[in-house]
Amino acid sequence: MFHITTAATLGIHATPVTVEADVSFGLNAFCLVGLPDTAVKEARDRIRAAIKNSGYSFPRGRVTVNLAPADVRKQGPLYDLPIALSILLATGEISCASIESCVFLGELALDGSVRAVQGTLTAAIMAKNRQISSIFVPMENTQEATAIGGLSVYGVNSLQSLVD
Protein backbone atom coordinates (compact mmCIF):
# COMPACT_ATOMS: atom_id res chain seq x y z
CA MET A 1 0.00 0.00 0.00
CA PHE A 2 1.29 3.46 -0.90
CA HIS A 3 1.21 6.38 1.50
CA ILE A 4 0.86 9.87 0.06
CA THR A 5 1.69 12.80 2.33
CA THR A 6 -0.34 16.00 2.38
CA ALA A 7 -1.17 18.49 5.13
CA ALA A 8 -4.05 19.57 7.32
CA THR A 9 -3.66 23.31 7.69
CA LEU A 10 -5.14 25.53 10.35
CA GLY A 11 -3.90 29.09 10.41
CA ILE A 12 -0.11 29.03 10.62
CA HIS A 13 0.06 25.39 11.69
CA ALA A 14 0.10 22.28 9.52
CA THR A 15 -0.12 18.64 10.50
CA PRO A 16 1.05 15.89 8.16
CA VAL A 17 -1.78 13.78 6.77
CA THR A 18 -1.24 10.38 5.21
CA VAL A 19 -3.56 9.41 2.37
CA GLU A 20 -3.99 5.71 1.62
CA ALA A 21 -6.44 3.98 -0.69
CA ASP A 22 -7.81 0.46 -0.82
CA VAL A 23 -9.73 -0.94 -3.77
CA SER A 24 -11.67 -4.15 -3.19
CA PHE A 25 -14.43 -6.22 -4.74
CA GLY A 26 -18.00 -5.36 -3.86
CA LEU A 27 -20.73 -2.94 -4.76
CA ASN A 28 -19.51 0.30 -6.30
CA ALA A 29 -18.80 2.71 -3.46
CA PHE A 30 -16.34 5.53 -2.77
CA CYS A 31 -15.81 6.12 0.94
CA LEU A 32 -13.65 8.81 2.54
CA VAL A 33 -12.75 8.22 6.18
CA GLY A 34 -10.61 10.11 8.66
CA LEU A 35 -12.72 13.10 9.78
CA PRO A 36 -13.22 14.85 6.41
CA ASP A 37 -15.37 17.99 6.28
CA THR A 38 -18.11 18.58 3.69
CA ALA A 39 -15.70 20.01 1.08
CA VAL A 40 -13.51 16.91 1.34
CA LYS A 41 -16.52 14.58 1.08
CA GLU A 42 -17.65 16.46 -2.05
CA ALA A 43 -14.26 15.68 -3.58
CA ARG A 44 -15.49 12.20 -4.50
CA ASP A 45 -17.30 13.43 -7.61
CA ARG A 46 -14.48 15.80 -8.63
CA ILE A 47 -11.88 13.05 -8.24
CA ARG A 48 -13.89 10.45 -10.14
CA ALA A 49 -14.43 12.86 -13.07
CA ALA A 50 -10.82 14.13 -13.02
CA ILE A 51 -9.40 10.60 -13.15
CA LYS A 52 -11.70 9.62 -16.01
CA ASN A 53 -11.16 12.85 -17.96
CA SER A 54 -7.38 12.51 -17.57
CA GLY A 55 -7.48 9.24 -19.49
CA TYR A 56 -7.37 6.80 -16.57
CA SER A 57 -9.96 4.33 -15.34
CA PHE A 58 -11.76 4.86 -12.07
CA PRO A 59 -11.95 1.47 -10.35
CA ARG A 60 -15.10 -0.57 -10.04
CA GLY A 61 -15.94 -1.95 -6.63
CA ARG A 62 -15.38 -0.47 -3.22
CA VAL A 63 -12.84 2.36 -2.97
CA THR A 64 -11.91 3.35 0.57
CA VAL A 65 -9.62 6.32 1.17
CA ASN A 66 -8.24 6.94 4.64
CA LEU A 67 -6.96 10.36 5.72
CA ALA A 68 -4.82 9.74 8.81
CA PRO A 69 -4.61 10.67 11.60
CA ALA A 70 -8.34 10.28 12.07
CA ASP A 71 -8.53 12.74 14.97
CA VAL A 72 -7.38 15.74 12.87
CA ARG A 73 -10.11 17.56 10.97
CA LYS A 74 -9.48 17.77 7.21
CA GLN A 75 -10.87 20.94 5.59
CA GLY A 76 -10.91 22.26 2.04
CA PRO A 77 -10.20 20.87 -1.41
CA LEU A 78 -6.41 20.54 -1.11
CA TYR A 79 -6.77 16.76 -0.63
CA ASP A 80 -8.14 16.12 -4.16
CA LEU A 81 -4.76 15.60 -5.83
CA PRO A 82 -3.28 13.28 -3.17
CA ILE A 83 -6.51 11.25 -3.04
CA ALA A 84 -6.52 10.81 -6.83
CA LEU A 85 -2.85 9.77 -6.76
CA SER A 86 -3.49 7.21 -4.02
CA ILE A 87 -6.37 5.68 -6.01
CA LEU A 88 -4.30 5.49 -9.21
CA LEU A 89 -1.44 3.86 -7.30
CA ALA A 90 -3.76 1.39 -5.54
CA THR A 91 -5.25 0.24 -8.85
CA GLY A 92 -1.90 -0.01 -10.63
CA GLU A 93 -2.90 2.65 -13.18
CA ILE A 94 0.38 4.40 -12.35
CA SER A 95 3.56 3.47 -10.51
CA CYS A 96 6.08 5.53 -8.61
CA ALA A 97 9.17 4.57 -6.65
CA SER A 98 9.93 7.67 -4.57
CA ILE A 99 6.54 9.15 -3.73
CA GLU A 100 6.94 8.84 0.05
CA SER A 101 9.46 11.70 0.35
CA CYS A 102 7.05 14.20 -1.20
CA VAL A 103 4.07 16.33 -0.16
CA PHE A 104 1.13 16.82 -2.54
CA LEU A 105 -1.56 19.54 -2.50
CA GLY A 106 -4.17 20.59 -5.03
CA GLU A 107 -7.83 20.88 -5.92
CA LEU A 108 -8.91 18.99 -9.03
CA ALA A 109 -11.28 20.39 -11.63
CA LEU A 110 -13.54 17.94 -13.46
CA ASP A 111 -11.22 18.00 -16.50
CA GLY A 112 -8.23 16.99 -14.36
CA SER A 113 -6.62 20.42 -14.16
CA VAL A 114 -5.22 21.46 -10.78
CA ARG A 115 -6.52 24.59 -9.07
CA ALA A 116 -4.86 26.78 -6.44
CA VAL A 117 -5.43 26.02 -2.76
CA GLN A 118 -4.96 27.80 0.54
CA GLY A 119 -2.35 26.67 3.04
CA THR A 120 0.56 26.11 0.66
CA LEU A 121 3.06 28.17 2.67
CA THR A 122 2.13 26.39 5.89
CA ALA A 123 2.40 22.99 4.19
CA ALA A 124 5.82 23.91 2.79
CA ILE A 125 7.05 24.88 6.26
CA MET A 126 5.77 21.55 7.61
CA ALA A 127 7.54 19.66 4.81
CA LYS A 128 10.86 21.38 5.49
CA ASN A 129 10.57 20.81 9.25
CA ARG A 130 10.03 17.08 8.61
CA GLN A 131 12.97 16.84 6.18
CA ILE A 132 10.67 16.09 3.25
CA SER A 133 12.57 16.98 0.10
CA SER A 134 9.86 17.82 -2.44
CA ILE A 135 6.45 19.44 -2.60
CA PHE A 136 4.03 19.31 -5.52
CA VAL A 137 1.59 22.23 -5.58
CA PRO A 138 -0.78 23.87 -8.05
CA MET A 139 1.12 26.01 -10.56
CA GLU A 140 -0.53 29.13 -9.08
CA ASN A 141 0.92 28.29 -5.65
CA THR A 142 4.56 27.70 -6.66
CA GLN A 143 5.76 31.18 -5.70
CA GLU A 144 4.26 30.75 -2.24
CA ALA A 145 5.98 27.38 -1.73
CA THR A 146 9.36 28.58 -3.03
CA ALA A 147 9.44 31.19 -0.25
CA ILE A 148 10.61 28.34 1.97
CA GLY A 149 14.17 27.49 0.97
CA GLY A 150 15.55 23.98 0.99
CA LEU A 151 12.61 22.35 -0.80
CA SER A 152 12.27 21.21 -4.38
CA VAL A 153 8.99 22.81 -5.49
CA TYR A 154 7.10 21.45 -8.49
CA GLY A 155 4.15 23.28 -10.03
CA VAL A 156 1.39 21.03 -11.30
CA ASN A 157 -1.05 22.02 -14.07
CA SER A 158 -3.03 18.78 -14.26
CA LEU A 159 -3.32 15.27 -12.90
CA GLN A 160 -2.13 13.89 -16.23
CA SER A 161 0.96 16.15 -16.37
CA LEU A 162 1.91 15.06 -12.84
CA VAL A 163 1.59 11.38 -13.66
CA ASP A 164 3.45 11.66 -16.97
Coordinates of N, CA and C in Angstrom, one line a residue:
M1 N 0.8 -1.2 0.0 CA 0.0 0.0 0.0 C 0.9 1.2 0.0
F2 N 0.5 2.2 -0.8 CA 1.3 3.5 -0.9 C 0.7 4.5 0.1
H3 N 1.6 5.3 0.6 CA 1.2 6.4 1.5 C 1.6 7.7 0.9
I4 N 0.6 8.5 0.6 CA 0.9 9.9 0.1 C 0.8 10.9 1.2
T5 N 1.7 11.8 1.3 CA 1.7 12.8 2.3 C 1.1 14.1 1.8
T6 N 0.2 14.7 2.6 CA -0.3 16.0 2.4 C -0.4 16.7 3.7
A7 N -1.2 17.7 3.9 CA -1.2 18.5 5.1 C -2.6 19.0 5.5
A8 N -2.9 18.9 6.8 CA -4.1 19.6 7.3 C -3.6 20.9 7.8
T9 N -4.1 22.0 7.3 CA -3.7 23.3 7.7 C -4.7 24.0 8.5
L10 N -4.3 24.7 9.5 CA -5.1 25.5 10.4 C -4.3 26.7 10.8
G11 N -4.6 27.9 10.1 CA -3.9 29.1 10.4 C -2.5 28.9 10.0
I12 N -1.5 29.1 10.9 CA -0.1 29.0 10.6 C 0.5 27.7 11.0
H13 N -0.4 26.7 11.3 CA 0.1 25.4 11.7 C -0.4 24.4 10.6
A14 N 0.4 23.4 10.4 CA 0.1 22.3 9.5 C 0.5 21.0 10.2
T15 N -0.4 20.0 10.0 CA -0.1 18.6 10.5 C 0.0 17.7 9.3
P16 N 1.0 16.8 9.3 CA 1.0 15.9 8.2 C -0.2 15.0 8.2
V17 N -0.7 14.7 7.0 CA -1.8 13.8 6.8 C -1.3 12.7 5.8
T18 N -1.6 11.5 6.1 CA -1.2 10.4 5.2 C -2.5 9.9 4.5
V19 N -2.4 9.8 3.2 CA -3.6 9.4 2.4 C -3.2 8.0 1.9
E20 N -4.2 7.1 2.1 CA -4.0 5.7 1.6 C -5.3 5.2 1.1
A21 N -5.2 4.5 0.0 CA -6.4 4.0 -0.7 C -6.4 2.5 -0.8
D22 N -7.6 1.9 -0.7 CA -7.8 0.5 -0.8 C -8.9 0.3 -1.8
V23 N -8.7 -0.6 -2.8 CA -9.7 -0.9 -3.8 C -10.0 -2.4 -3.6
S24 N -11.3 -2.8 -3.4 CA -11.7 -4.2 -3.2 C -12.9 -4.5 -4.0
F25 N -13.2 -5.8 -4.1 CA -14.4 -6.2 -4.7 C -15.6 -5.9 -3.9
G26 N -16.8 -5.7 -4.6 CA -18.0 -5.4 -3.9 C -18.8 -4.4 -4.7
L27 N -19.9 -3.9 -4.1 CA -20.7 -2.9 -4.8 C -19.9 -1.7 -4.9
N28 N -20.2 -1.0 -6.0 CA -19.5 0.3 -6.3 C -19.8 1.3 -5.2
A29 N -18.7 1.7 -4.5 CA -18.8 2.7 -3.5 C -17.5 3.5 -3.4
F30 N -17.5 4.7 -2.9 CA -16.3 5.5 -2.8 C -16.5 6.2 -1.4
C31 N -15.7 5.7 -0.4 CA -15.8 6.1 0.9 C -14.6 6.9 1.3
L32 N -14.7 8.0 2.0 CA -13.7 8.8 2.5 C -13.8 8.8 4.0
V33 N -12.7 8.3 4.7 CA -12.8 8.2 6.2 C -11.6 9.0 6.8
G34 N -11.7 9.4 8.0 CA -10.6 10.1 8.7 C -11.0 11.5 9.0
L35 N -12.2 11.8 9.4 CA -12.7 13.1 9.8 C -12.7 14.2 8.7
P36 N -13.2 13.8 7.5 CA -13.2 14.9 6.4 C -14.4 15.8 6.6
D37 N -14.2 17.1 6.2 CA -15.4 18.0 6.3 C -16.2 17.9 5.0
T38 N -17.2 18.7 4.8 CA -18.1 18.6 3.7 C -17.4 18.8 2.4
A39 N -16.4 19.8 2.3 CA -15.7 20.0 1.1 C -14.9 18.8 0.7
V40 N -14.3 18.1 1.6 CA -13.5 16.9 1.3 C -14.4 15.8 0.9
K41 N -15.6 15.6 1.5 CA -16.5 14.6 1.1 C -17.0 14.8 -0.3
E42 N -17.2 16.1 -0.7 CA -17.7 16.5 -2.1 C -16.6 16.2 -3.1
A43 N -15.4 16.0 -2.7 CA -14.3 15.7 -3.6 C -14.5 14.4 -4.4
R44 N -15.3 13.5 -3.8 CA -15.5 12.2 -4.5 C -15.9 12.4 -6.0
D45 N -16.8 13.2 -6.2 CA -17.3 13.4 -7.6 C -16.2 14.1 -8.5
R46 N -15.5 15.1 -7.9 CA -14.5 15.8 -8.6 C -13.4 14.8 -9.0
I47 N -13.0 14.0 -8.0 CA -11.9 13.1 -8.2 C -12.2 12.0 -9.3
R48 N -13.4 11.5 -9.2 CA -13.9 10.4 -10.1 C -13.8 11.0 -11.6
A49 N -14.4 12.2 -11.8 CA -14.4 12.9 -13.1 C -13.0 13.2 -13.5
A50 N -12.2 13.7 -12.6 CA -10.8 14.1 -13.0 C -10.0 12.9 -13.5
I51 N -10.1 11.8 -12.8 CA -9.4 10.6 -13.2 C -9.9 10.1 -14.5
K52 N -11.2 10.1 -14.7 CA -11.7 9.6 -16.0 C -11.3 10.6 -17.1
N53 N -11.4 11.9 -16.9 CA -11.2 12.9 -18.0 C -9.7 13.1 -18.2
S54 N -8.8 12.5 -17.4 CA -7.4 12.5 -17.6 C -6.9 11.3 -18.3
G55 N -7.8 10.4 -18.7 CA -7.5 9.2 -19.5 C -7.2 8.0 -18.7
Y56 N -7.6 8.0 -17.4 CA -7.4 6.8 -16.6 C -8.7 6.2 -16.2
S57 N -8.7 5.0 -15.7 CA -10.0 4.3 -15.3 C -10.2 4.5 -13.8
F58 N -11.4 4.9 -13.5 CA -11.8 4.9 -12.1 C -12.2 3.4 -11.7
P59 N -11.7 2.9 -10.6 CA -12.0 1.5 -10.3 C -13.4 1.2 -10.0
R60 N -13.8 0.0 -10.4 CA -15.1 -0.6 -10.0 C -14.9 -1.2 -8.7
G61 N -16.0 -1.3 -7.9 CA -15.9 -2.0 -6.6 C -15.9 -0.9 -5.5
R62 N -15.4 -1.3 -4.4 CA -15.4 -0.5 -3.2 C -14.0 0.2 -3.1
V63 N -14.0 1.6 -3.1 CA -12.8 2.4 -3.0 C -12.9 3.0 -1.6
T64 N -12.0 2.7 -0.8 CA -11.9 3.4 0.6 C -10.6 4.2 0.7
V65 N -10.8 5.4 1.0 CA -9.6 6.3 1.2 C -9.6 6.8 2.6
N66 N -8.4 6.5 3.2 CA -8.2 6.9 4.6 C -7.3 8.2 4.7
L67 N -7.8 9.2 5.5 CA -7.0 10.4 5.7 C -6.6 10.3 7.2
A68 N -5.3 10.0 7.4 CA -4.8 9.7 8.8 C -3.9 10.9 9.2
P69 N -3.9 11.3 10.5 CA -4.6 10.7 11.6 C -6.1 11.0 11.6
A70 N -6.9 10.1 12.1 CA -8.3 10.3 12.1 C -8.8 11.4 13.0
D71 N -8.1 11.7 14.0 CA -8.5 12.7 15.0 C -8.2 14.2 14.6
V72 N -7.6 14.4 13.4 CA -7.4 15.7 12.9 C -8.4 16.1 11.8
R73 N -9.1 17.2 11.9 CA -10.1 17.6 11.0 C -9.5 18.0 9.7
K74 N -10.0 17.5 8.5 CA -9.5 17.8 7.2 C -10.5 18.7 6.5
Q75 N -10.0 19.9 6.2 CA -10.9 20.9 5.6 C -10.3 21.4 4.2
G76 N -11.3 21.7 3.3 CA -10.9 22.3 2.0 C -10.6 21.2 1.0
P77 N -10.4 21.7 -0.2 CA -10.2 20.9 -1.4 C -8.8 20.5 -1.7
L78 N -7.8 20.8 -0.8 CA -6.4 20.5 -1.1 C -6.1 19.1 -1.1
Y79 N -7.0 18.2 -0.7 CA -6.8 16.8 -0.6 C -7.1 16.1 -2.0
D80 N -7.7 16.8 -2.9 CA -8.1 16.1 -4.2 C -7.0 15.4 -4.9
L81 N -5.9 16.2 -5.1 CA -4.8 15.6 -5.8 C -4.1 14.4 -5.1
P82 N -3.8 14.5 -3.8 CA -3.3 13.3 -3.2 C -4.2 12.1 -3.1
I83 N -5.5 12.4 -3.0 CA -6.5 11.2 -3.0 C -6.5 10.6 -4.4
A84 N -6.5 11.4 -5.5 CA -6.5 10.8 -6.8 C -5.3 10.0 -7.1
L85 N -4.1 10.5 -6.6 CA -2.9 9.8 -6.8 C -2.9 8.4 -6.0
S86 N -3.4 8.5 -4.8 CA -3.5 7.2 -4.0 C -4.4 6.2 -4.7
I87 N -5.5 6.6 -5.3 CA -6.4 5.7 -6.0 C -5.7 5.1 -7.2
L88 N -5.0 6.0 -8.0 CA -4.3 5.5 -9.2 C -3.2 4.5 -8.8
L89 N -2.5 4.8 -7.8 CA -1.4 3.9 -7.3 C -2.0 2.5 -6.8
A90 N -3.1 2.6 -6.1 CA -3.8 1.4 -5.5 C -4.3 0.5 -6.6
T91 N -4.7 1.0 -7.8 CA -5.2 0.2 -8.9 C -4.2 -0.2 -9.8
G92 N -3.0 0.3 -9.7 CA -1.9 0.0 -10.6 C -2.0 0.8 -11.9
E93 N -2.8 1.8 -12.0 CA -2.9 2.6 -13.2 C -1.6 3.4 -13.4
I94 N -0.9 3.7 -12.3 CA 0.4 4.4 -12.3 C 1.3 3.7 -11.3
S95 N 2.6 4.0 -11.5 CA 3.6 3.5 -10.5 C 4.6 4.6 -10.2
C96 N 5.1 4.5 -9.0 CA 6.1 5.5 -8.6 C 6.9 4.9 -7.5
A97 N 8.2 5.2 -7.6 CA 9.2 4.6 -6.6 C 9.4 5.5 -5.5
S98 N 9.5 6.8 -5.6 CA 9.9 7.7 -4.6 C 8.9 8.7 -4.1
I99 N 7.6 8.2 -4.0 CA 6.5 9.1 -3.7 C 6.5 9.5 -2.2
E100 N 7.1 8.7 -1.4 CA 6.9 8.8 0.0 C 7.8 10.0 0.6
S101 N 8.7 10.6 -0.1 CA 9.5 11.7 0.4 C 9.0 13.0 -0.2
C102 N 7.7 13.0 -0.6 CA 7.0 14.2 -1.2 C 5.7 14.6 -0.5
V103 N 5.4 15.8 -0.6 CA 4.1 16.3 -0.2 C 3.3 16.8 -1.4
F104 N 2.0 16.5 -1.4 CA 1.1 16.8 -2.5 C -0.1 17.6 -2.1
L105 N -0.4 18.7 -2.8 CA -1.6 19.5 -2.5 C -2.2 19.9 -3.8
G106 N -3.5 20.1 -3.8 CA -4.2 20.6 -5.0 C -5.6 20.2 -5.1
E107 N -6.4 21.1 -5.6 CA -7.8 20.9 -5.9 C -7.9 20.4 -7.4
L108 N -8.7 19.4 -7.7 CA -8.9 19.0 -9.0 C -10.2 19.6 -9.6
A109 N -10.1 20.0 -10.9 CA -11.3 20.4 -11.6 C -11.8 19.1 -12.3
L110 N -13.0 19.1 -12.8 CA -13.5 17.9 -13.5 C -12.7 17.5 -14.7
D111 N -12.0 18.4 -15.3 CA -11.2 18.0 -16.5 C -9.8 17.5 -16.1
G112 N -9.5 17.5 -14.8 CA -8.2 17.0 -14.4 C -7.2 18.1 -14.1
S113 N -7.6 19.3 -14.4 CA -6.6 20.4 -14.2 C -6.6 20.7 -12.7
V114 N -5.5 21.2 -12.2 CA -5.2 21.5 -10.8 C -5.4 22.9 -10.5
R115 N -6.2 23.2 -9.5 CA -6.5 24.6 -9.1 C -5.8 25.0 -7.8
A116 N -5.6 26.3 -7.6 CA -4.9 26.8 -6.4 C -5.6 26.4 -5.2
V117 N -4.9 26.3 -4.1 CA -5.4 26.0 -2.8 C -4.8 27.0 -1.7
Q118 N -5.5 27.1 -0.6 CA -5.0 27.8 0.5 C -4.1 26.9 1.4
G119 N -3.2 27.4 2.1 CA -2.4 26.7 3.0 C -1.0 26.2 2.5
T120 N -0.7 26.6 1.3 CA 0.6 26.1 0.7 C 1.8 26.5 1.5
L121 N 1.9 27.7 1.9 CA 3.1 28.2 2.7 C 3.2 27.4 4.0
T122 N 2.1 27.2 4.7 CA 2.1 26.4 5.9 C 2.5 24.9 5.6
A123 N 2.0 24.4 4.5 CA 2.4 23.0 4.2 C 3.9 22.9 3.8
A124 N 4.4 23.9 3.2 CA 5.8 23.9 2.8 C 6.7 24.0 4.0
I125 N 6.3 24.8 5.0 CA 7.0 24.9 6.3 C 7.0 23.5 7.0
M126 N 5.9 22.9 7.0 CA 5.8 21.5 7.6 C 6.7 20.6 6.9
A127 N 6.7 20.6 5.6 CA 7.5 19.7 4.8 C 9.0 19.9 5.2
K128 N 9.4 21.1 5.2 CA 10.9 21.4 5.5 C 11.2 20.9 6.9
N129 N 10.3 21.2 7.9 CA 10.6 20.8 9.3 C 10.7 19.3 9.4
R130 N 10.0 18.6 8.5 CA 10.0 17.1 8.6 C 11.1 16.5 7.7
Q131 N 11.9 17.3 7.1 CA 13.0 16.8 6.2 C 12.4 16.1 5.0
I132 N 11.2 16.6 4.5 CA 10.7 16.1 3.3 C 11.3 16.9 2.1
S133 N 11.8 16.3 1.1 CA 12.6 17.0 0.1 C 11.8 17.7 -1.0
S134 N 10.6 17.3 -1.3 CA 9.9 17.8 -2.4 C 8.4 18.1 -2.1
I135 N 7.9 19.1 -2.8 CA 6.5 19.4 -2.6 C 5.9 19.7 -4.0
F136 N 4.7 19.1 -4.3 CA 4.0 19.3 -5.5 C 2.8 20.1 -5.2
V137 N 2.7 21.3 -5.9 CA 1.6 22.2 -5.6 C 1.0 22.7 -6.9
P138 N -0.2 23.3 -6.8 CA -0.8 23.9 -8.1 C 0.2 24.9 -8.6
M139 N 0.2 25.1 -9.9 CA 1.1 26.0 -10.6 C 1.0 27.4 -10.0
E140 N -0.3 27.8 -9.6 CA -0.5 29.1 -9.1 C 0.1 29.3 -7.7
N141 N 0.4 28.2 -7.0 CA 0.9 28.3 -5.6 C 2.4 28.1 -5.6
T142 N 3.1 28.0 -6.7 CA 4.6 27.7 -6.7 C 5.4 28.8 -6.0
Q143 N 5.0 30.1 -6.3 CA 5.8 31.2 -5.7 C 5.7 31.2 -4.2
E144 N 4.5 30.8 -3.7 CA 4.3 30.8 -2.2 C 5.1 29.7 -1.6
A145 N 5.2 28.5 -2.3 CA 6.0 27.4 -1.7 C 7.5 27.6 -1.8
T146 N 7.9 28.3 -2.9 CA 9.4 28.6 -3.0 C 9.9 29.6 -2.0
A147 N 9.0 30.3 -1.3 CA 9.4 31.2 -0.3 C 10.2 30.5 0.9
I148 N 9.9 29.2 1.0 CA 10.6 28.3 2.0 C 11.8 27.7 1.3
G149 N 13.0 28.1 1.6 CA 14.2 27.5 1.0 C 14.4 26.1 1.4
G150 N 15.2 25.3 0.6 CA 15.6 24.0 1.0 C 14.6 22.9 0.5
L151 N 13.6 23.3 -0.3 CA 12.6 22.4 -0.8 C 12.7 22.4 -2.3
S152 N 12.5 21.2 -2.9 CA 12.3 21.2 -4.4 C 10.8 21.4 -4.6
V153 N 10.4 22.5 -5.3 CA 9.0 22.8 -5.5 C 8.6 22.5 -6.9
Y154 N 7.6 21.8 -7.2 CA 7.1 21.4 -8.5 C 5.7 22.0 -8.7
G155 N 5.5 22.8 -9.7 CA 4.2 23.3 -10.0 C 3.4 22.3 -10.9
V156 N 2.2 22.0 -10.6 CA 1.4 21.0 -11.3 C 0.2 21.7 -12.0
N157 N 0.1 21.5 -13.3 CA -1.0 22.0 -14.1 C -2.2 21.1 -14.1
S158 N -2.0 19.8 -14.1 CA -3.0 18.8 -14.3 C -2.6 17.4 -13.7
L159 N -3.6 16.6 -13.4 CA -3.3 15.3 -12.9 C -2.5 14.5 -13.9
Q160 N -2.8 14.6 -15.2 CA -2.1 13.9 -16.2 C -0.7 14.4 -16.3
S161 N -0.4 15.7 -16.3 CA 1.0 16.1 -16.4 C 1.8 15.7 -15.2
L162 N 1.2 15.6 -14.0 CA 1.9 15.1 -12.8 C 2.3 13.6 -13.0
V163 N 1.4 12.8 -13.5 CA 1.6 11.4 -13.7 C 2.6 11.1 -14.8
D164 N 2.5 11.9 -15.8 CA 3.4 11.7 -17.0 C 4.8 12.1 -16.6

